[in-house]
Amino acid sequence: MSKSFVVDDSDVHALSNVSFSVEPGEFVSIVGPSGCGKSTLLRLVAGLDSPDAGEVVFDRERVDGPSLRRGIVFQDHRLFPWLTVEANVALGLLKTGGSDAQKRKTARRFLALVGLDGFEKAYPHQLSGGMAQRASIARSLSAQPQILLLDEPLGALDSLTRSQMQAELLRIWQHERVTMLMVTHDVAEAVFLSDRIVVMDRNPGRIRGVVDVPLPKPRNRHDPGVLALTETLVGRLETAVP
Ligand SMILES: Nc1ncnc2c1ncn2[C@@H]1O[C@H](COP(=O)(O)OP(=O)(O)O)[C@@H](O)[C@H]1O
Ligand SMILES: [Mg+2]
């Protein structure tokens, strides 16, 4: 796919001839410097925007708009402040049919999955950053998407909460068997979680390579294989053109 934007009368090549695939059940991360088109790519996969050339094919069908089968989680939790956590999650089920009682039950099940049982009636401002992000993940998962698209979901969290949430994401991925495609600029995070890592570069936004991570999960962050791969990838990104 390619995608350009016109900014101040000139073309910004956000994505240039980007092509890759994700298998069902895989955890794939996208890493790259800011401005290399990661968010644009995720928005195209979500169907929130369309490419100038090329296409997104999901389950053998061309994507031409958003769908509950492709959930998306952003860096900011985007919960409605005037609704309880449970009501926020139930809102993700608005278009799924079923009674209100069923939706509440589903909402509770996913809140429990992300470790938020007991907080159903809390309001977003009563939650920590990590908890609010868990709620937003629960909201996306509750519609039972086939793929979850995550755009720097842990980017706003402090480092301790962040590593706890990485372990949580891994647990959820293993439990739900949902395909995950996650943007991050934290290479260690990508190595900890992913089956494959797509490395991007900017000006124009493009793929430099796709790296396999054939290490068993759960991974130990201090494992020599994990550390070596992290270092290699950081080195690669540092040699990227400015
Ligand atoms: N809606 C938009 N209008 C104009 N330019 C955009 C828009 N979205 C993204 N861009 C530009 O496209 C490039 C890639 O942006 P983005 O996908 O947000 O990168 P990343 O998420 O990797 O930081 C940047 O130069 C950005 O300014
Ligand atoms: Mg981005």
CSV table of C-alpha atoms and ligand atoms in Angstrom, one decimal:
chain,number,residue,atom,x,y,z
A,1,MET,CA,0.0,0.0,0.0
A,2,SER,CA,1.0,3.6,-0.4
A,3,LYS,CA,-0.5,6.6,1.3
A,4,SER,CA,0.3,10.3,1.0
A,5,PHE,CA,-1.0,13.4,2.7
A,6,VAL,CA,-0.8,16.9,1.4
A,7,VAL,CA,0.7,19.2,4.0
A,8,ASP,CA,1.4,22.9,3.1
A,9,ASP,CA,1.1,22.2,-0.6
A,10,SER,CA,3.6,19.3,-0.6
A,11,ASP,CA,3.2,15.6,-0.5
A,12,VAL,CA,4.1,13.7,2.6
A,13,HIS,CA,4.7,10.1,1.7
A,14,ALA,CA,3.5,8.5,4.9
A,15,LEU,CA,3.6,5.0,3.4
A,16,SER,CA,5.4,3.9,0.2
A,17,ASN,CA,4.9,0.4,-1.1
A,18,VAL,CA,4.4,-1.2,2.2
A,19,SER,CA,3.5,-4.9,2.1
A,20,PHE,CA,3.4,-7.6,4.8
A,21,SER,CA,1.0,-10.2,6.2
A,22,VAL,CA,-0.1,-11.4,9.6
A,23,GLU,CA,-1.2,-15.0,10.2
A,24,PRO,CA,-4.2,-15.9,12.4
A,25,GLY,CA,-3.1,-16.0,16.1
A,26,GLU,CA,0.2,-14.2,15.5
A,27,PHE,CA,1.6,-11.4,17.6
A,28,VAL,CA,3.3,-9.0,15.2
A,29,SER,CA,4.8,-5.7,16.3
A,30,ILE,CA,5.7,-2.7,14.1
A,31,VAL,CA,8.7,-0.6,15.3
A,32,GLY,CA,10.3,2.5,13.7
A,33,PRO,CA,11.1,6.1,14.3
A,34,SER,CA,8.3,8.6,14.8
A,35,GLY,CA,6.7,9.8,11.6
A,36,CYS,CA,7.5,6.6,9.7
A,37,GLY,CA,3.8,5.9,9.1
A,38,LYS,CA,3.1,3.3,11.9
A,39,SER,CA,-0.2,5.0,13.0
A,40,THR,CA,-1.2,5.5,9.3
A,41,LEU,CA,-0.6,1.8,8.6
A,42,LEU,CA,-2.7,0.8,11.6
A,43,ARG,CA,-5.5,3.1,10.6
A,44,LEU,CA,-5.6,1.6,7.1
A,45,VAL,CA,-5.7,-1.9,8.5
A,46,ALA,CA,-8.6,-0.8,10.8
A,47,GLY,CA,-10.4,0.7,7.8
A,48,LEU,CA,-10.4,4.2,9.4
A,49,ASP,CA,-8.7,5.6,6.3
A,50,SER,CA,-8.0,4.1,2.8
A,51,PRO,CA,-4.8,3.7,0.9
A,52,ASP,CA,-4.0,5.7,-2.3
A,53,ALA,CA,-2.7,2.5,-3.9
A,54,GLY,CA,-2.9,-1.1,-2.8
A,55,GLU,CA,-5.3,-2.7,-0.4
A,56,VAL,CA,-5.8,-4.3,3.0
A,57,VAL,CA,-7.1,-7.9,2.7
A,58,PHE,CA,-8.6,-9.3,5.8
A,59,ASP,CA,-9.8,-12.9,5.9
A,60,ARG,CA,-9.9,-12.9,2.0
A,61,GLU,CA,-12.0,-9.7,1.9
A,62,ARG,CA,-10.9,-6.2,0.9
A,63,VAL,CA,-11.2,-3.8,3.9
A,64,ASP,CA,-13.4,-0.8,3.0
A,65,GLY,CA,-14.3,0.5,6.4
A,66,PRO,CA,-14.1,-0.2,10.2
A,67,SER,CA,-15.5,-3.5,11.5
A,68,LEU,CA,-15.9,-5.0,15.0
A,69,ARG,CA,-13.8,-7.9,13.7
A,70,ARG,CA,-10.9,-5.5,13.8
A,71,GLY,CA,-10.6,-3.8,17.2
A,72,ILE,CA,-8.3,-0.9,17.8
A,73,VAL,CA,-6.7,0.4,21.0
A,74,PHE,CA,-5.0,3.8,21.1
A,75,GLN,CA,-2.3,5.3,23.3
A,76,ASP,CA,-4.9,7.3,25.2
A,77,HIS,CA,-7.7,5.2,26.6
A,78,ARG,CA,-10.6,7.1,25.0
A,79,LEU,CA,-13.1,6.1,27.6
A,80,PHE,CA,-16.1,8.3,28.1
A,81,PRO,CA,-15.6,10.1,31.4
A,82,TRP,CA,-19.3,10.3,32.2
A,83,LEU,CA,-19.8,6.5,31.9
A,84,THR,CA,-18.7,3.8,34.4
A,85,VAL,CA,-16.0,1.4,33.3
A,86,GLU,CA,-18.7,-1.3,32.8
A,87,ALA,CA,-20.8,1.0,30.7
A,88,ASN,CA,-17.8,2.0,28.6
A,89,VAL,CA,-17.1,-1.6,27.8
A,90,ALA,CA,-20.7,-2.4,27.1
A,91,LEU,CA,-20.7,0.5,24.6
A,92,GLY,CA,-18.2,-1.6,22.6
A,93,LEU,CA,-21.0,-4.1,22.3
A,94,LEU,CA,-23.6,-1.6,21.0
A,95,LYS,CA,-23.7,-3.1,17.5
A,96,THR,CA,-23.4,-6.8,18.5
A,97,GLY,CA,-27.1,-7.4,19.4
A,98,GLY,CA,-28.2,-9.2,22.6
A,99,SER,CA,-30.0,-7.8,25.6
A,100,ASP,CA,-28.6,-5.2,28.0
A,101,ALA,CA,-28.2,-7.9,30.7
A,102,GLN,CA,-26.1,-10.0,28.3
A,103,LYS,CA,-23.9,-7.0,27.4
A,104,ARG,CA,-23.3,-6.3,31.0
A,105,LYS,CA,-22.4,-9.9,31.6
A,106,THR,CA,-19.9,-9.9,28.6
A,107,ALA,CA,-18.5,-6.5,29.8
A,108,ARG,CA,-17.9,-8.1,33.3
A,109,ARG,CA,-16.2,-11.1,31.8
A,110,PHE,CA,-13.7,-9.0,29.8
A,111,LEU,CA,-13.1,-6.7,32.8
A,112,ALA,CA,-12.3,-9.7,34.8
A,113,LEU,CA,-10.0,-10.9,32.0
A,114,VAL,CA,-8.0,-7.7,32.2
A,115,GLY,CA,-7.8,-7.8,36.0
A,116,LEU,CA,-10.4,-5.1,36.7
A,117,ASP,CA,-13.0,-7.1,38.6
A,118,GLY,CA,-14.4,-4.9,41.4
A,119,PHE,CA,-14.0,-1.8,39.3
A,120,GLU,CA,-17.1,-2.2,37.1
A,121,LYS,CA,-18.8,0.8,38.7
A,122,ALA,CA,-15.8,3.1,38.9
A,123,TYR,CA,-15.5,6.1,36.6
A,124,PRO,CA,-12.4,6.5,34.3
A,125,HIS,CA,-11.0,9.4,36.5
A,126,GLN,CA,-10.9,6.9,39.5
A,127,LEU,CA,-8.5,4.6,37.6
A,128,SER,CA,-4.8,4.8,37.2
A,129,GLY,CA,-3.3,5.1,33.7
A,130,GLY,CA,-2.6,1.4,33.5
A,131,MET,CA,-6.1,0.5,34.7
A,132,ALA,CA,-7.8,2.8,32.2
A,133,GLN,CA,-5.7,1.2,29.5
A,134,ARG,CA,-6.8,-2.2,30.7
A,135,ALA,CA,-10.5,-1.0,30.5
A,136,SER,CA,-9.9,0.2,26.9
A,137,ILE,CA,-8.4,-3.2,26.0
A,138,ALA,CA,-11.4,-4.9,27.6
A,139,ARG,CA,-13.7,-2.7,25.5
A,140,SER,CA,-12.0,-3.7,22.3
A,141,LEU,CA,-11.9,-7.4,23.2
A,142,SER,CA,-15.5,-7.6,24.3
A,143,ALA,CA,-16.7,-7.4,20.7
A,144,GLN,CA,-14.5,-10.5,20.2
A,145,PRO,CA,-12.5,-9.2,17.3
A,146,GLN,CA,-10.4,-11.6,15.2
A,147,ILE,CA,-7.5,-9.1,15.3
A,148,LEU,CA,-6.7,-6.4,17.9
A,149,LEU,CA,-4.8,-3.4,16.5
A,150,LEU,CA,-2.8,-1.6,19.2
A,151,ASP,CA,-1.2,1.8,18.6
A,152,GLU,CA,1.4,2.4,21.3
A,153,PRO,CA,-1.1,1.1,23.9
A,154,LEU,CA,1.5,1.3,26.7
A,155,GLY,CA,3.3,4.4,25.5
A,156,ALA,CA,1.8,6.7,28.2
A,157,LEU,CA,2.5,4.4,31.2
A,158,ASP,CA,5.4,4.6,33.6
A,159,SER,CA,8.1,1.9,33.1
A,160,LEU,CA,7.0,-0.4,36.0
A,161,THR,CA,3.3,-0.3,35.0
A,162,ARG,CA,4.5,-0.8,31.4
A,163,SER,CA,6.3,-4.0,32.0
A,164,GLN,CA,3.4,-5.3,34.1
A,165,MET,CA,1.1,-4.5,31.2
A,166,GLN,CA,3.3,-6.2,28.8
A,167,ALA,CA,3.0,-9.4,30.8
A,168,GLU,CA,-0.8,-8.8,30.9
A,169,LEU,CA,-1.0,-8.4,27.1
A,170,LEU,CA,0.9,-11.7,26.7
A,171,ARG,CA,-1.5,-13.4,29.0
A,172,ILE,CA,-4.5,-12.0,27.2
A,173,TRP,CA,-3.1,-13.0,23.8
A,174,GLN,CA,-2.5,-16.5,25.0
A,175,HIS,CA,-5.9,-16.8,26.7
A,176,GLU,CA,-8.0,-15.3,23.9
A,177,ARG,CA,-6.0,-16.5,21.0
A,178,VAL,CA,-6.7,-13.2,19.3
A,179,THR,CA,-4.3,-12.0,16.6
A,180,MET,CA,-2.4,-8.9,17.7
A,181,LEU,CA,-0.8,-6.2,15.6
A,182,MET,CA,0.9,-3.7,17.8
A,183,VAL,CA,2.8,-0.5,17.1
A,184,THR,CA,5.5,0.4,19.7
A,185,HIS,CA,8.7,2.4,19.7
A,186,ASP,CA,10.0,0.2,22.5
A,187,VAL,CA,12.1,-2.4,20.9
A,188,ALA,CA,12.5,-4.5,24.1
A,189,GLU,CA,8.7,-4.6,24.3
A,190,ALA,CA,8.4,-5.8,20.8
A,191,VAL,CA,11.0,-8.5,21.4
A,192,PHE,CA,9.3,-9.6,24.6
A,193,LEU,CA,5.9,-10.0,23.0
A,194,SER,CA,6.2,-10.7,19.2
A,195,ASP,CA,6.4,-13.6,16.9
A,196,ARG,CA,7.6,-11.2,14.2
A,197,ILE,CA,8.7,-7.6,14.2
A,198,VAL,CA,8.2,-5.3,11.2
A,199,VAL,CA,10.9,-2.7,11.2
A,200,MET,CA,10.0,0.6,9.4
A,201,ASP,CA,11.9,3.6,8.2
A,202,ARG,CA,10.7,7.1,7.3
A,203,ASN,CA,10.8,9.6,4.5
A,204,PRO,CA,9.1,7.9,2.8
A,205,GLY,CA,7.5,5.5,5.4
A,206,ARG,CA,8.5,2.0,4.3
A,207,ILE,CA,9.4,-1.4,5.6
A,208,ARG,CA,13.1,-2.1,6.1
A,209,GLY,CA,12.6,-5.7,7.1
A,210,VAL,CA,10.7,-8.3,9.0
A,211,VAL,CA,12.4,-10.1,11.8
A,212,ASP,CA,11.4,-13.4,13.2
A,213,VAL,CA,11.5,-13.9,17.0
A,214,PRO,CA,11.7,-17.7,17.3
A,215,LEU,CA,12.1,-17.7,21.1
A,216,PRO,CA,9.6,-19.6,23.4
A,217,LYS,CA,7.1,-17.6,25.4
A,218,PRO,CA,6.8,-16.4,28.1
A,219,ARG,CA,10.2,-14.8,27.6
A,220,ASN,CA,12.6,-13.7,30.2
A,221,ARG,CA,13.7,-10.1,29.6
A,222,HIS,CA,17.2,-11.0,30.7
A,223,ASP,CA,17.6,-14.0,28.5
A,224,PRO,CA,20.7,-13.6,26.4
A,225,GLY,CA,18.7,-14.3,23.2
A,226,VAL,CA,16.2,-11.6,24.1
A,227,LEU,CA,18.9,-9.1,24.9
A,228,ALA,CA,20.9,-9.9,21.8
A,229,LEU,CA,18.0,-9.5,19.5
A,230,THR,CA,16.9,-6.2,21.2
A,231,GLU,CA,20.4,-4.8,20.7
A,232,THR,CA,20.5,-5.8,17.1
A,233,LEU,CA,17.2,-4.1,16.4
A,234,VAL,CA,18.1,-1.0,18.3
A,235,GLY,CA,21.3,-0.9,16.2
A,236,ARG,CA,19.4,-1.2,13.0
A,237,LEU,CA,17.0,1.6,14.0
A,238,GLU,CA,19.9,3.8,15.0
A,239,THR,CA,21.4,3.5,11.5
A,240,ALA,CA,18.1,4.5,9.9
A,241,VAL,CA,18.2,7.6,7.8
A,242,PRO,CA,17.3,10.7,9.8
B,1,LIG,N1,-4.1,13.1,8.7
B,1,LIG,C1,-2.9,13.5,8.3
B,1,LIG,N2,-2.7,14.7,7.6
B,1,LIG,C2,-1.5,15.1,7.2
B,1,LIG,N3,-0.3,14.4,7.5
B,1,LIG,C3,-0.4,13.3,8.2
B,1,LIG,C4,-1.7,12.8,8.6
B,1,LIG,N4,-1.5,11.6,9.3
B,1,LIG,C5,-0.2,11.4,9.2
B,1,LIG,N5,0.5,12.4,8.6
B,1,LIG,C6,1.9,12.5,8.3
B,1,LIG,O1,2.3,11.2,7.8
B,1,LIG,C7,3.6,10.8,8.4
B,1,LIG,C8,3.4,9.5,9.2
B,1,LIG,O2,2.6,9.8,10.3
B,1,LIG,P1,2.2,8.7,11.4
B,1,LIG,O3,1.6,7.6,10.6
B,1,LIG,O4,1.4,9.3,12.5
B,1,LIG,O5,3.6,8.2,11.9
B,1,LIG,P2,4.1,7.4,13.2
B,1,LIG,O6,2.8,6.9,13.9
B,1,LIG,O7,5.0,6.4,12.8
B,1,LIG,O8,4.7,8.4,14.1
B,1,LIG,C9,4.0,12.0,9.3
B,1,LIG,O9,4.8,12.8,8.5
B,1,LIG,C10,2.7,12.7,9.6
B,1,LIG,O10,2.9,14.1,9.8
B,2,MG,MG,1.9,7.1,15.7
